[in-house]
PDB file of C-alpha atoms and ligand atoms in Angstrom:
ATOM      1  CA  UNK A  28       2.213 -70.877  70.450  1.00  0.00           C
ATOM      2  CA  UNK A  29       0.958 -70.742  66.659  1.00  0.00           C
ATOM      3  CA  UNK A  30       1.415 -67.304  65.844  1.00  0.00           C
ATOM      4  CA  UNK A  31      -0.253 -65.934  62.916  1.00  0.00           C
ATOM      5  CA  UNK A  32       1.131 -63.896  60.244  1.00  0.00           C
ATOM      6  CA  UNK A  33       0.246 -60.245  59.686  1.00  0.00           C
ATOM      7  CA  UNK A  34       0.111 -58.711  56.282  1.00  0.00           C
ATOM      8  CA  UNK A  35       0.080 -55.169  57.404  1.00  0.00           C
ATOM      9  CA  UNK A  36       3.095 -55.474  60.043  1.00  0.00           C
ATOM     10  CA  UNK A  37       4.999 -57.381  57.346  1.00  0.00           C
ATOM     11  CA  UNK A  38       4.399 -54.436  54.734  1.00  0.00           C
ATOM     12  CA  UNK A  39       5.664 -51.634  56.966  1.00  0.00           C
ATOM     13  CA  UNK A  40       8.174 -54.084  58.139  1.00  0.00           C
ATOM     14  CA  UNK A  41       9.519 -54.744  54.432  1.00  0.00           C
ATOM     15  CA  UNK A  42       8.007 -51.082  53.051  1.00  0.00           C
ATOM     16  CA  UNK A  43       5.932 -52.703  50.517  1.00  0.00           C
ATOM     17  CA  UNK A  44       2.631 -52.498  48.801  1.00  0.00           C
ATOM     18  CA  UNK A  45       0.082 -54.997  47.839  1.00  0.00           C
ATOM     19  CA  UNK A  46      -1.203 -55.020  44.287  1.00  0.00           C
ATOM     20  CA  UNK A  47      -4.362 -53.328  43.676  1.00  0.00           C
ATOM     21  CA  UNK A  48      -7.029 -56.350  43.873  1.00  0.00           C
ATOM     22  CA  UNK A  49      -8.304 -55.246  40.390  1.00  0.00           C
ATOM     23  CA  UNK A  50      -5.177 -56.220  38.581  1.00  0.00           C
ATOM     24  CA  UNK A  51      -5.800 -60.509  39.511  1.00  0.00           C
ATOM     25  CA  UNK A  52      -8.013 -62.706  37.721  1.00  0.00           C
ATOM     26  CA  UNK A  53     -10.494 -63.191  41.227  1.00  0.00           C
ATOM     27  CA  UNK A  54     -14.069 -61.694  41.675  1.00  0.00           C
ATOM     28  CA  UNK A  55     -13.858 -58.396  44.429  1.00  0.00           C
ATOM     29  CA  UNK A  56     -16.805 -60.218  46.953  1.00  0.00           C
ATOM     30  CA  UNK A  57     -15.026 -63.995  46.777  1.00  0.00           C
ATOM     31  CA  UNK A  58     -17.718 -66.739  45.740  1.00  0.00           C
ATOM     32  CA  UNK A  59     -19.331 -69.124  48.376  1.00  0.00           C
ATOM     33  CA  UNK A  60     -18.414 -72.371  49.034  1.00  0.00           C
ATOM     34  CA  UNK A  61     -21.487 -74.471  48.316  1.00  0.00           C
ATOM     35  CA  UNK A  62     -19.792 -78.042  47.686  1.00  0.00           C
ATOM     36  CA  UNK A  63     -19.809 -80.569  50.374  1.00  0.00           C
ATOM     37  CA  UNK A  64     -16.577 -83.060  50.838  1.00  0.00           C
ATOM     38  CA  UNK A  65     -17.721 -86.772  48.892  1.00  0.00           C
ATOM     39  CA  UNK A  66     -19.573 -84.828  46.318  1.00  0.00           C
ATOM     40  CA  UNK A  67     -18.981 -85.503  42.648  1.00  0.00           C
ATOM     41  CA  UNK A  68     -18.875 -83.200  39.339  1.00  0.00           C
ATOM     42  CA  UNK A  69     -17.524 -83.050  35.944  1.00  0.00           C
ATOM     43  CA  UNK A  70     -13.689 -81.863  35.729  1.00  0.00           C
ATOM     44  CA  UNK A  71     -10.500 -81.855  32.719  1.00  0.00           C
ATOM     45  CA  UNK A  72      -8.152 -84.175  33.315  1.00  0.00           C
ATOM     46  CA  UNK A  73      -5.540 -82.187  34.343  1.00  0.00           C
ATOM     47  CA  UNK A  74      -2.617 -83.840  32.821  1.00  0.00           C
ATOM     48  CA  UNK A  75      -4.929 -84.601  29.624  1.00  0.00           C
ATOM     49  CA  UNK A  76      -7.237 -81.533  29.460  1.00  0.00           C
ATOM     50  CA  UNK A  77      -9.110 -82.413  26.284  1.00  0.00           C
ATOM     51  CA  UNK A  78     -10.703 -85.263  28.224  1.00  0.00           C
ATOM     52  CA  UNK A  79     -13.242 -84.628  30.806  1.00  0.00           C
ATOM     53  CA  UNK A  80     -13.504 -86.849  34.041  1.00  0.00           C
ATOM     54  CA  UNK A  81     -15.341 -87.397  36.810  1.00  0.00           C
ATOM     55  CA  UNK A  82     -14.188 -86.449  40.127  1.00  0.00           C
ATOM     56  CA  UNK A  83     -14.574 -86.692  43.979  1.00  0.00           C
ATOM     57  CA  UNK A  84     -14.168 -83.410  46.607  1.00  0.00           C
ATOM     58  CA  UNK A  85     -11.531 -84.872  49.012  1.00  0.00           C
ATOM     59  CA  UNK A  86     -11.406 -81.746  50.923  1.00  0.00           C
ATOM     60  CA  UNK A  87     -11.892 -78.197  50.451  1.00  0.00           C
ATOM     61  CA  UNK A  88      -9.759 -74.978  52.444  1.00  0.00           C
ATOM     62  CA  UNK A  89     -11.932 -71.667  51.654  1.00  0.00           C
ATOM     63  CA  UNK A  90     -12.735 -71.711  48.234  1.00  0.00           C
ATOM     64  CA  UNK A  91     -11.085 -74.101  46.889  1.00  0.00           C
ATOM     65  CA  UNK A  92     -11.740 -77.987  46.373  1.00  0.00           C
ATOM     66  CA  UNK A  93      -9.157 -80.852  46.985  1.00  0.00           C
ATOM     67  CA  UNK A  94      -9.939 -83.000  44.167  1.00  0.00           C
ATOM     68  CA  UNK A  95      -9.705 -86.666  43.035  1.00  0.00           C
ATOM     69  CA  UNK A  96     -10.197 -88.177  39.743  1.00  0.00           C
ATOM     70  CA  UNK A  97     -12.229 -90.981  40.356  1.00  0.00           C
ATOM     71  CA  UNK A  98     -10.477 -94.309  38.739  1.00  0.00           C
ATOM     72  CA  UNK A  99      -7.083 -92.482  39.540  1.00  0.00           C
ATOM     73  CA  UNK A 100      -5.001 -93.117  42.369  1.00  0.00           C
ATOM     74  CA  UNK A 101      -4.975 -90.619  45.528  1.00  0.00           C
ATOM     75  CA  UNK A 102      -1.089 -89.453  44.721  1.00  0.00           C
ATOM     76  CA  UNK A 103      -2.768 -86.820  42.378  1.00  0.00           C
ATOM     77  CA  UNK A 104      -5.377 -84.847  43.679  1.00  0.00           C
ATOM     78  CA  UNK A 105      -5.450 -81.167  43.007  1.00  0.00           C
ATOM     79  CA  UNK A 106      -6.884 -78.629  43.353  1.00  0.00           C
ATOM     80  CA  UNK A 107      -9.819 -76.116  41.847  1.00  0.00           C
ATOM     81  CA  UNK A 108     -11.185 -73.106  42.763  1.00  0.00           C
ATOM     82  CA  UNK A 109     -14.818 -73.282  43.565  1.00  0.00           C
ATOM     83  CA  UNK A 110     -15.361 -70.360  40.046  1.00  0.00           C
ATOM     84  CA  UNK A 111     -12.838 -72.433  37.887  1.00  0.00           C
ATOM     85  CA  UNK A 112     -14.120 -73.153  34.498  1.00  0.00           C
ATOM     86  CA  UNK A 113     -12.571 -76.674  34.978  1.00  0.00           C
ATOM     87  CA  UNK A 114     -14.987 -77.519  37.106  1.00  0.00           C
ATOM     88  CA  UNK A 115     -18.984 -78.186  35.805  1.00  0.00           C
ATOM     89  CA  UNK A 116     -21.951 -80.496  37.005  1.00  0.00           C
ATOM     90  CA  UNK A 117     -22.239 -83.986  36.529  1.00  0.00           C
ATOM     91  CA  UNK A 118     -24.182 -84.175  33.076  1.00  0.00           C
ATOM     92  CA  UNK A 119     -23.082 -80.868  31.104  1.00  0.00           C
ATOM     93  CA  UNK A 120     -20.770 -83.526  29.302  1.00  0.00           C
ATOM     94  CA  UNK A 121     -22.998 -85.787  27.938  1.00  0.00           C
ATOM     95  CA  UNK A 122     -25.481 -82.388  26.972  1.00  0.00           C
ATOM     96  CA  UNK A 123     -22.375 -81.681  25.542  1.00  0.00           C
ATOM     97  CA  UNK A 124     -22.549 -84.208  23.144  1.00  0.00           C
ATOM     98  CA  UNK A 125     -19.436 -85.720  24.657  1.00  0.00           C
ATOM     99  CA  UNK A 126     -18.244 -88.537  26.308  1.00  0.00           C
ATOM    100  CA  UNK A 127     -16.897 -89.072  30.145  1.00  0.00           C
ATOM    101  CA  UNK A 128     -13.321 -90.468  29.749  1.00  0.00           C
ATOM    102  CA  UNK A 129     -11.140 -92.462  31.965  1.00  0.00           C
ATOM    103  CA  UNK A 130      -8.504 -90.938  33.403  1.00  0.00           C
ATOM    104  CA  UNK A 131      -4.912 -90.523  32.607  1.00  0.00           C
ATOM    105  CA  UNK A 132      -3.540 -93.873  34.307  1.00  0.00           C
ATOM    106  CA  UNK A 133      -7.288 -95.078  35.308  1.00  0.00           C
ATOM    107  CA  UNK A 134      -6.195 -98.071  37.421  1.00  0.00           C
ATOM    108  CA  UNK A 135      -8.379-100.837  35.520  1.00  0.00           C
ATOM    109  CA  UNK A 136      -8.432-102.551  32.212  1.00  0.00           C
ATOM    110  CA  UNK A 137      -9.678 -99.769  29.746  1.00  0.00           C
ATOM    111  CA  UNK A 138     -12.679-102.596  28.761  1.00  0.00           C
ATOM    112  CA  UNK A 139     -14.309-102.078  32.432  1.00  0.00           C
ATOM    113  CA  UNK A 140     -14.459 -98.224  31.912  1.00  0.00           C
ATOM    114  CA  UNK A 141     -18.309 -98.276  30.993  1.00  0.00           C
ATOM    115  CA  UNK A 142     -19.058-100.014  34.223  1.00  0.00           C
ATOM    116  CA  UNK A 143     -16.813 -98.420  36.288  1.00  0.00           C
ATOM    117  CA  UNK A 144     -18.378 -95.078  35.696  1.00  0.00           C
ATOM    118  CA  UNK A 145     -21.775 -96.720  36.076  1.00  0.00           C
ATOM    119  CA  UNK A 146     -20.873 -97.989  39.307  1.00  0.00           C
ATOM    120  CA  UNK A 147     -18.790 -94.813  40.250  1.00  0.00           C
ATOM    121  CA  UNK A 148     -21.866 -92.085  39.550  1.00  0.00           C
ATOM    122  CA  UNK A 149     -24.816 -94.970  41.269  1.00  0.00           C
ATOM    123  CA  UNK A 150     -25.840 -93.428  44.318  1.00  0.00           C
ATOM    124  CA  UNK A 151     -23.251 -90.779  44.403  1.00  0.00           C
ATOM    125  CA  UNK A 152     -24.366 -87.043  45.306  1.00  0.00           C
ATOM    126  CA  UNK A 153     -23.597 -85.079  42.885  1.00  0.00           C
ATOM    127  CA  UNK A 154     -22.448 -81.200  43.539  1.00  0.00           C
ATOM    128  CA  UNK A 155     -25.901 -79.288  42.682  1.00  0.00           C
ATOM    129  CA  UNK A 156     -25.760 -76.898  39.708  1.00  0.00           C
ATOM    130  CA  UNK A 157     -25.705 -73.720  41.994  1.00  0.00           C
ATOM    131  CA  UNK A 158     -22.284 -74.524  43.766  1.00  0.00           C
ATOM    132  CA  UNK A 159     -20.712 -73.964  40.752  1.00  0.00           C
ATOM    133  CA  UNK A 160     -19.421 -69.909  39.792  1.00  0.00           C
ATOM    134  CA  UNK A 161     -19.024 -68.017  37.328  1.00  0.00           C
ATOM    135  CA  UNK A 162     -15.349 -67.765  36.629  1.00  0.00           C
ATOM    136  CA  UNK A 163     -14.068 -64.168  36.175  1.00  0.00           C
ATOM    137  CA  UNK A 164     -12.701 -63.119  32.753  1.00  0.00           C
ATOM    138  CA  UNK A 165      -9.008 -62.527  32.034  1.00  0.00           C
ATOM    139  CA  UNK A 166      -7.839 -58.847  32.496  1.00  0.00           C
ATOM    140  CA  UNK A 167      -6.905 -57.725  29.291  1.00  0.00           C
ATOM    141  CA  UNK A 168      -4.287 -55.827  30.385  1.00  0.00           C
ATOM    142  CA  UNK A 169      -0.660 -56.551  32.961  1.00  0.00           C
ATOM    143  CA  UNK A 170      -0.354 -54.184  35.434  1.00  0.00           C
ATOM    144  CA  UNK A 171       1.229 -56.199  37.981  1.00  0.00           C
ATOM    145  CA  UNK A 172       5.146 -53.791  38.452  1.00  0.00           C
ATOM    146  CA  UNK A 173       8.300 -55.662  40.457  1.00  0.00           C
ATOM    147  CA  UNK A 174       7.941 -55.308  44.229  1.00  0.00           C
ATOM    148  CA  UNK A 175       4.696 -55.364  44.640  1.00  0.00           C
ATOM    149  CA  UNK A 176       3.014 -58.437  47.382  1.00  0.00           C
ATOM    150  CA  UNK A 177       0.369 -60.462  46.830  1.00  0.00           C
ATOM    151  CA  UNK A 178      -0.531 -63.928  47.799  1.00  0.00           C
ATOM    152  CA  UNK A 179       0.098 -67.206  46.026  1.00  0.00           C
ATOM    153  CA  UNK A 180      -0.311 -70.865  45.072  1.00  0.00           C
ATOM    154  CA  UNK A 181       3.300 -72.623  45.670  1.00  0.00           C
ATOM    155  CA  UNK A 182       2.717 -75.020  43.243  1.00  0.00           C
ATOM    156  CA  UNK A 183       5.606 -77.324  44.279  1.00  0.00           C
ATOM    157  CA  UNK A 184       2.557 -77.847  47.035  1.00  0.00           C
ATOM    158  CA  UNK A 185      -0.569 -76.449  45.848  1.00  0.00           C
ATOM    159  CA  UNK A 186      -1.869 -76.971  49.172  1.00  0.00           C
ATOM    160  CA  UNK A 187      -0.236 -73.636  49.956  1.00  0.00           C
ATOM    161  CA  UNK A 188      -1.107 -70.413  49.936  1.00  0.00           C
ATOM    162  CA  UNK A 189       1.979 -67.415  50.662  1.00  0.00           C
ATOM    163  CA  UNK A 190       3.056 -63.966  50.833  1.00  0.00           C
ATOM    164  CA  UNK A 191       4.705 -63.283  47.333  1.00  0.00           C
ATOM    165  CA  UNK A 192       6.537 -60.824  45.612  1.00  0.00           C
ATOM    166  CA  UNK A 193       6.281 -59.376  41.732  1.00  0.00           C
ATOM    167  CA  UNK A 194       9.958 -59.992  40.771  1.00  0.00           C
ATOM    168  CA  UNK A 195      10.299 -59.377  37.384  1.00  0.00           C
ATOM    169  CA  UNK A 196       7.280 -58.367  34.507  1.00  0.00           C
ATOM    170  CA  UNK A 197       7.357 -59.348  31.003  1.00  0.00           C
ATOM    171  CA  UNK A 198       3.994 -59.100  28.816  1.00  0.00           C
ATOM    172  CA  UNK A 199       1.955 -60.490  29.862  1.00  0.00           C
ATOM    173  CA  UNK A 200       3.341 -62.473  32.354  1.00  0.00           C
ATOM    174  CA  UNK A 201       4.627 -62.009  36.207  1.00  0.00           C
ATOM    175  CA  UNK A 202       7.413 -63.768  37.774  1.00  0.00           C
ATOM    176  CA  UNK A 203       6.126 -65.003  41.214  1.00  0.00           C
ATOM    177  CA  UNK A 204       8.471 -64.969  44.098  1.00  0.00           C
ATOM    178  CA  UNK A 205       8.098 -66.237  47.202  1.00  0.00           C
ATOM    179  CA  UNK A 206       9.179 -64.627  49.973  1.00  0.00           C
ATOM    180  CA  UNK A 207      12.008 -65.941  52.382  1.00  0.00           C
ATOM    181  CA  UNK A 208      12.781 -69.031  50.435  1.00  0.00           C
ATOM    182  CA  UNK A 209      15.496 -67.936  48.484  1.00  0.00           C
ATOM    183  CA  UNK A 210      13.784 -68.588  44.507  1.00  0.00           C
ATOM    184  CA  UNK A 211      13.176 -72.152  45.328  1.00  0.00           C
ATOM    185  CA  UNK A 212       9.408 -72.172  45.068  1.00  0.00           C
ATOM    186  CA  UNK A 213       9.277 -69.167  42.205  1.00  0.00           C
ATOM    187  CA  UNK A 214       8.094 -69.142  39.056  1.00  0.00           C
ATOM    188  CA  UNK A 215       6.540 -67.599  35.745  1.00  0.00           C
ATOM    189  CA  UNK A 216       2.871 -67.349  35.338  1.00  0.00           C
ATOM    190  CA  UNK A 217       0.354 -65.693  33.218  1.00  0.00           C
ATOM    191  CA  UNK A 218      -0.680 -62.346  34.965  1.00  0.00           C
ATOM    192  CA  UNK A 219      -4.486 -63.805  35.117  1.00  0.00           C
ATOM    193  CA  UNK A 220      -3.212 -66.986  36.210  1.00  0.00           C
ATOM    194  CA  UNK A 221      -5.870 -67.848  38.899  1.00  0.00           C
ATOM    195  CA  UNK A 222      -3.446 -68.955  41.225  1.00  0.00           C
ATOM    196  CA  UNK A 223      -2.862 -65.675  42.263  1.00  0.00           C
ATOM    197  CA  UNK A 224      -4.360 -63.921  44.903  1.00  0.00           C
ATOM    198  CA  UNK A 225      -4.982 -60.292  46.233  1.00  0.00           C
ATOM    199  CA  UNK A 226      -3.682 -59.256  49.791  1.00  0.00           C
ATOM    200  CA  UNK A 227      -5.936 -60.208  52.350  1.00  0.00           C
ATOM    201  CA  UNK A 228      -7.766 -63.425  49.906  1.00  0.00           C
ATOM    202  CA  UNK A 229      -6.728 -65.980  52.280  1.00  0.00           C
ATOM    203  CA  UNK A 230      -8.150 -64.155  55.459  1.00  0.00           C
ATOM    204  CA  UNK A 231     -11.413 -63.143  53.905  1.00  0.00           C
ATOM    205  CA  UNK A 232     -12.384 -66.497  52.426  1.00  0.00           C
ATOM    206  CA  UNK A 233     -10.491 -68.435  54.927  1.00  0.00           C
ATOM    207  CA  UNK A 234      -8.002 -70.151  53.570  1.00  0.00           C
ATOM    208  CA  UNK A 235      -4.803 -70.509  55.671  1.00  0.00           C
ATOM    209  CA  UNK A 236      -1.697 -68.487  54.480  1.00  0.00           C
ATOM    210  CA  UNK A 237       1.908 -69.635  55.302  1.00  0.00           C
ATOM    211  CA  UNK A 238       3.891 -67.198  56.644  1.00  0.00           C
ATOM    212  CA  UNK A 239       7.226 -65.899  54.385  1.00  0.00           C
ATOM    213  CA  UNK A 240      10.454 -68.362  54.892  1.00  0.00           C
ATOM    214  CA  UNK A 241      13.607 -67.308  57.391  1.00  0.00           C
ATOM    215  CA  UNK A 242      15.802 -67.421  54.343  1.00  0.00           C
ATOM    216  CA  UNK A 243      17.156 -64.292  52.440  1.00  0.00           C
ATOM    217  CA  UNK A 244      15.865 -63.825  49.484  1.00  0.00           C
ATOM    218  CA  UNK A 245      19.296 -62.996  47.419  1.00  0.00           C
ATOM    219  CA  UNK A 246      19.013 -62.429  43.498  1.00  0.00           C
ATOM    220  CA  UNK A 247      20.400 -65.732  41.738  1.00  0.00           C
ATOM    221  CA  UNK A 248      23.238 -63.757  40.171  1.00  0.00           C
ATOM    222  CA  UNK A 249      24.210 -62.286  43.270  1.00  0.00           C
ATOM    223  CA  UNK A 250      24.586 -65.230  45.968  1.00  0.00           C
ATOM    224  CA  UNK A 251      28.468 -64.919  45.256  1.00  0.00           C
ATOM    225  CA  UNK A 252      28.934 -61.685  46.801  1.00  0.00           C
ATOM    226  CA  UNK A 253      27.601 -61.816  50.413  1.00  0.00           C
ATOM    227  CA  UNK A 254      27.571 -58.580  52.336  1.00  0.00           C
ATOM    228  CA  UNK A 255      29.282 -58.892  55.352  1.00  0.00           C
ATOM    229  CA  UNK A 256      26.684 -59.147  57.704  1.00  0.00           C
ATOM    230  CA  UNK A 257      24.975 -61.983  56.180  1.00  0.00           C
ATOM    231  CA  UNK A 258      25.857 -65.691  57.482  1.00  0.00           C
ATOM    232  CA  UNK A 259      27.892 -66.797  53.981  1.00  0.00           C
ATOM    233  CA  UNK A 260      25.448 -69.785  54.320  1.00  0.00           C
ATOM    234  CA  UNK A 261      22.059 -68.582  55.216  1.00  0.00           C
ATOM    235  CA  UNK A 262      19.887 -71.297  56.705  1.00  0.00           C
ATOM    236  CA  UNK A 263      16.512 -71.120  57.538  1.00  0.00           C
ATOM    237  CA  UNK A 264      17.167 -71.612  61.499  1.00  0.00           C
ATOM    238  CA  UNK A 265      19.954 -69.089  61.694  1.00  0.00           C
ATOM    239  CA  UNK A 266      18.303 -65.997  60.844  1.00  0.00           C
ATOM    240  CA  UNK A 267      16.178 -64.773  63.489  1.00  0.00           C
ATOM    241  CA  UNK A 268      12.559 -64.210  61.791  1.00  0.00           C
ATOM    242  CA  UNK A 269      12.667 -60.030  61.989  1.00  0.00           C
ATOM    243  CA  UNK A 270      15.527 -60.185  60.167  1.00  0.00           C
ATOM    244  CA  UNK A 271      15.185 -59.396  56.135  1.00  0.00           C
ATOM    245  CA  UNK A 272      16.173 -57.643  53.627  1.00  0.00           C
ATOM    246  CA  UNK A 273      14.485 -55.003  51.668  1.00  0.00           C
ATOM    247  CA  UNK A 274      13.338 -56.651  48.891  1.00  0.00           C
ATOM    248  CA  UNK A 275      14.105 -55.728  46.154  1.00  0.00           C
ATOM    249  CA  UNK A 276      17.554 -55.390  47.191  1.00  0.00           C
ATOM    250  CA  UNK A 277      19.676 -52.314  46.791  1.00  0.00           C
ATOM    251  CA  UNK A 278      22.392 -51.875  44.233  1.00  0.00           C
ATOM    252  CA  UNK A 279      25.523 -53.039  45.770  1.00  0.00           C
ATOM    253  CA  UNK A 280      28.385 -51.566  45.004  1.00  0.00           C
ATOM    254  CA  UNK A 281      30.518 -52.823  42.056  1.00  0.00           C
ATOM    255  CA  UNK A 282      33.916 -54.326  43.070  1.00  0.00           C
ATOM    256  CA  UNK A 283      36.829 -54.306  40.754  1.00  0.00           C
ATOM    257  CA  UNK A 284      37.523 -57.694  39.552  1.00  0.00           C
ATOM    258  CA  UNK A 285      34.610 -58.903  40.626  1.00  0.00           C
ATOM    259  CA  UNK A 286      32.669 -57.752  37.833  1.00  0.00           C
ATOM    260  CA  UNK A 287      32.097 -60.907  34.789  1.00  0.00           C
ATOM    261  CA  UNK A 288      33.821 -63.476  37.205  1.00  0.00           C
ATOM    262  CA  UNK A 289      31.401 -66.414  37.388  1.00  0.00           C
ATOM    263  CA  UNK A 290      30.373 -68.058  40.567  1.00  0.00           C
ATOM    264  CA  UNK A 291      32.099 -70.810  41.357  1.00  0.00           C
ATOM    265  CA  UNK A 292      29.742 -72.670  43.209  1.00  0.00           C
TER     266      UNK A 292
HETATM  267  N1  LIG B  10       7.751 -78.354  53.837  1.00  0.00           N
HETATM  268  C1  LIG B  10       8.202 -77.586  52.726  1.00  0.00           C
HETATM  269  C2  LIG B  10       7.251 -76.456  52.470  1.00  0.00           C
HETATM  270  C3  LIG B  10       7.794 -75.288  51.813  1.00  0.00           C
HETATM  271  C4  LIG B  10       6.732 -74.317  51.368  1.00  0.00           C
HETATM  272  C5  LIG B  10       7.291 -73.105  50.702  1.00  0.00           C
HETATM  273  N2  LIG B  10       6.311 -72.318  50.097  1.00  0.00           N
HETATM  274  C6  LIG B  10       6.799 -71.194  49.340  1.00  0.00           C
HETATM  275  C7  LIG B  10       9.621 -77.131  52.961  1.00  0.00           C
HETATM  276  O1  LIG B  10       9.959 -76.706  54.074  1.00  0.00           O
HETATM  277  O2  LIG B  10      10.433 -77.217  52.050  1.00  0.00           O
END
């Protein structure tokens, strides 16, 4: 049976609070998802953002749009929220002043750009003017503390939203950690980055949210010294799913000798 996850069992569970929704880069009421799959629209390049492409909605989960740069190949879609400034209509380019550009590794002979895109925009719908949002401005200030949950991008698969955890705060930006996969999926991001998500996002604009990994999540400079009644090599099968540590993790005590010795591992 697909059980789903539960944000407020797994906060009393792990004694943890969400951050406020005021402190991330989203809007309060979540925009509307007005695109339609096969429709096209103006995007940058993401591995060349000065250049602006055109690009195909392969698929959309809640508000946000699988895309495709059209001339590309399909090992490199990614993805936009529906209120990223990425993201405009077909046209604002050329208003613009500015040209459409192949993309990074377009697939034909540079020459047959021109007629590609000809051939690419004939016929094609084109996402109207009013699917596109406004994208919230940055919050001036971080306010994100450690400890706190919130939900997440994994960008090793964008696909993927999860439950997350503040780790660490420096300026103005958050380290991201995902719980119950032991740092493998964490990382540093600005605190308006907007792939991060209030409590409850994923549910209210329905997008699916993973549930947290089996794993423990053990501090990096810690994994030497296991408590005792931790498996000396978690795995994600061998820890039954209500088992986790509070997070973050006590102080443990200091051993003698221990103290400076470097893992060996
Ligand atoms: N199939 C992948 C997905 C991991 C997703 C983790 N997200 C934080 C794996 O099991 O490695």
């Amino acid at each position: 049976a697909k059980e789903s996850f539960s944000w407020e069992e797994y906060l009393k569970e792990t004694s943890s609070t969400p951050a406020p929704p005021s402190f991330f880069r989203q809007s309060r009421v979540p925009p509307s998802n007005d695109f339609k799959v096969g429709m096209k629209l103006e995007v940058h390049d993401p591995r060349n953002s000065t250049s602006v492409c055109i690009a195909t909605v392969m698929g959309m989960t809640g508000v946000r749009l699988r895309l495709r740069l059209d001339g590309s190949d399909n090992t490199n879609d990614f993805w936009r929220l529906v209120d990223s400034s990425d993201i405009q209509p077909i046209g604002t380019c050329e208003k613009n002043g500015d040209m459409l550009q192949p993309p990074l590794g377009f697939r034909m002979n540079a020459s047959s750009w021109p007629m590609f895109l000809l051939r690419t925009l004939n016929g094609a719908e084109m996402a109207p003017a009013t699917a596109f949002k406004k994208e919230p401005p940055p919050l001036s200030q971080n306010n994100f503390k450690p400890g706190m949950k919130l939900e997440a991008v994994d960008k090793k698969n964008p696909y993927l939203i999860c439950p997350a955890t503040i780790g660490e705060v420096k300026g103005g930006e958050v380290f991201v950690m995902f719980d119950g996969w032991r740092g493998a999926f964490d990382y540093w991001c600005q605190h308006h980055s907007r792939d991060l998500f209030p409590v409850g996002w994923c549910s209210v604009t329905k997008h699916s949210l993973q549930k947290p990994g089996n794993s423990v999540n053990l501090p990096k400079n810690l994994h030497v010294i296991t408590p005792a009644h931790i498996p000396s090599k978690p795995s994600r099968r061998s820890i039954p799913a209500p088992f986790r540590l509070p997070n973050p993790l006590p102080p443990l005590p200091v051993r003698k000798g221990v103290r400076g010795r470097r893992p060996k591992s």
